[in-house]
XYZ file of C-alpha atoms in Angstrom:
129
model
C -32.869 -3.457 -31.023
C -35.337 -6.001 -30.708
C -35.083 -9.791 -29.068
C -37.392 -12.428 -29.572
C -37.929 -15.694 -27.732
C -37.405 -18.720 -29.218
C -40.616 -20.001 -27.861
C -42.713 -17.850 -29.653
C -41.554 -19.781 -32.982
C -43.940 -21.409 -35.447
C -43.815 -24.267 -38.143
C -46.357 -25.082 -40.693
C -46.921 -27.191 -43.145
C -48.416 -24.939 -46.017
C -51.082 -23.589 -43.485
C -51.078 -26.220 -40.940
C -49.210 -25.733 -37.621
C -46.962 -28.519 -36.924
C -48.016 -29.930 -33.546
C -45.360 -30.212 -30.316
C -42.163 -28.401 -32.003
C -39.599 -28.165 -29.773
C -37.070 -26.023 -31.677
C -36.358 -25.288 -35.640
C -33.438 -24.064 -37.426
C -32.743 -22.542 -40.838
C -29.197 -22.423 -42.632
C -29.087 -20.803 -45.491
C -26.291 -20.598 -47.622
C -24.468 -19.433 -51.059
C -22.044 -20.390 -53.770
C -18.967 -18.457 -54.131
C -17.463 -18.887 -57.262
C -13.442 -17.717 -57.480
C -13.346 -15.294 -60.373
C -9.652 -14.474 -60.030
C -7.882 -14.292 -63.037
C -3.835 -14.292 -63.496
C -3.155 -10.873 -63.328
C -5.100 -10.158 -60.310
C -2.857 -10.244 -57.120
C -5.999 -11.381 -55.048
C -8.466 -13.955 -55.336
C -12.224 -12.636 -56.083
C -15.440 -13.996 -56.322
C -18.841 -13.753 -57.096
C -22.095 -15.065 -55.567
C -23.654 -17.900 -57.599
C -26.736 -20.279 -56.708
C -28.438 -19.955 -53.149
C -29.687 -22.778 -51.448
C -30.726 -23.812 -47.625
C -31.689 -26.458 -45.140
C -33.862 -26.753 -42.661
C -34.367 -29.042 -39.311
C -37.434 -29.712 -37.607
C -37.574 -30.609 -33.474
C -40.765 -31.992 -32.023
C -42.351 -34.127 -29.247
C -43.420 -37.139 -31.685
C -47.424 -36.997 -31.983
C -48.830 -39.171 -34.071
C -52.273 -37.418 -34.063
C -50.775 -34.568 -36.035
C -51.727 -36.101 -39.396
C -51.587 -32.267 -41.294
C -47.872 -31.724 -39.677
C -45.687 -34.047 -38.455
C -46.943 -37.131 -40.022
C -47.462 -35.210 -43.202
C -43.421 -34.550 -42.978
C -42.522 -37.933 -44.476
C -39.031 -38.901 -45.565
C -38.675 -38.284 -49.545
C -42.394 -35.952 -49.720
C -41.793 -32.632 -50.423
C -43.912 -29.712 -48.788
C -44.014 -26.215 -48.449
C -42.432 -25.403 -45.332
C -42.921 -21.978 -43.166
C -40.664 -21.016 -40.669
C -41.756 -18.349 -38.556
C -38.814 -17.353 -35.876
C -40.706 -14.523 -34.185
C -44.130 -15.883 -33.995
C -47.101 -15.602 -37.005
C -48.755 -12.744 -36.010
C -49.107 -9.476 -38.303
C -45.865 -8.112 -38.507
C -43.792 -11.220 -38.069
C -41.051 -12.155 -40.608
C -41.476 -16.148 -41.857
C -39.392 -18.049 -44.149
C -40.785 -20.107 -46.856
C -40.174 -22.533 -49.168
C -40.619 -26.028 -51.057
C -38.492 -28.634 -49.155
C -37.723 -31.874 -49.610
C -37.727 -33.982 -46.529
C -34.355 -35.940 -46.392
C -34.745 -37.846 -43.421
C -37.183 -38.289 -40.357
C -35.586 -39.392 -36.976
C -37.422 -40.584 -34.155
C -36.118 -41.179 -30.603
C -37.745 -43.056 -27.663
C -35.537 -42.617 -24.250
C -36.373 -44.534 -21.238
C -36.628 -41.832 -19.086
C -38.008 -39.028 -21.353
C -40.748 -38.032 -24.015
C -40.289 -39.586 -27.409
C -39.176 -36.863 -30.450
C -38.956 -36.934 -34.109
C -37.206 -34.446 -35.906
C -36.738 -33.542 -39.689
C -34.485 -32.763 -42.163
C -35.359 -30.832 -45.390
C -33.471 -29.386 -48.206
C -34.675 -26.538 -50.280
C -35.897 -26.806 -53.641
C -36.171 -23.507 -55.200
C -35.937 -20.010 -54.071
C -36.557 -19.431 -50.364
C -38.687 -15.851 -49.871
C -38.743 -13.903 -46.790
C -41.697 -12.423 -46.184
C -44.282 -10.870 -42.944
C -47.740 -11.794 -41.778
């Protein structure tokens, strides 16, 4: 079985690396839709439309014009997610997104973070380096 590290995790913007991310996470999901009919004496279903979501974690740099700046609320890019690391071999998500909202927090005591939410558009492929 193999384990990966979360901190060998990658997250670019079409082929830019998104500066300073902290942590990512993917949730993909699918329709059910109840086929049951009267007769049947339990409820069935089949699979209908896939979609998914996506969150973005990273230490707020505003240099990072190509990644996290180009991550703006209501702009939709092609996002790749790459758990494992982008080296050959690696599995990576990827997909169109569009970016639903862009939070940015500024503690006292800590380093300022931004971190993004996107929402599928399309099919989402799997794929390796």
């Amino acid at each position: 079985m193999a384990t990966h590290t979360g901190s060998s995790g990658v997250v670019k913007v079409g082929t830019n690396t998104v500066a300073e991310v902290r942590s990512f996470t993917l949730d993909t999901t699918a329709e059910l839709l109840e086929d049951t009919t009267l007769t049947d004496t339990s409820k069935s279903f089949q699979v209908g439309k896939k979609g998914a979501t996506a969150s973005v974690e990273c230490f707020w740099d505003e240099t990072d014009t190509n990644g996290q700046i180009a991550i703006a609320e209501g702009s939709s890019v092609a996002l790749n997610l790459y758990p494992e690391g982008a080296t050959s071999g690696d599995y990576y998500y990827s997909g169109t997104y569009l970016i639903t909202a862009n939070s940015v927090s500024v503690p006292t005591d800590g380093i300022i973070e931004a971190t993004f939410s996107a929402t599928l558009t399309g099919a989402l492929t799997r794929g390796t380096v």
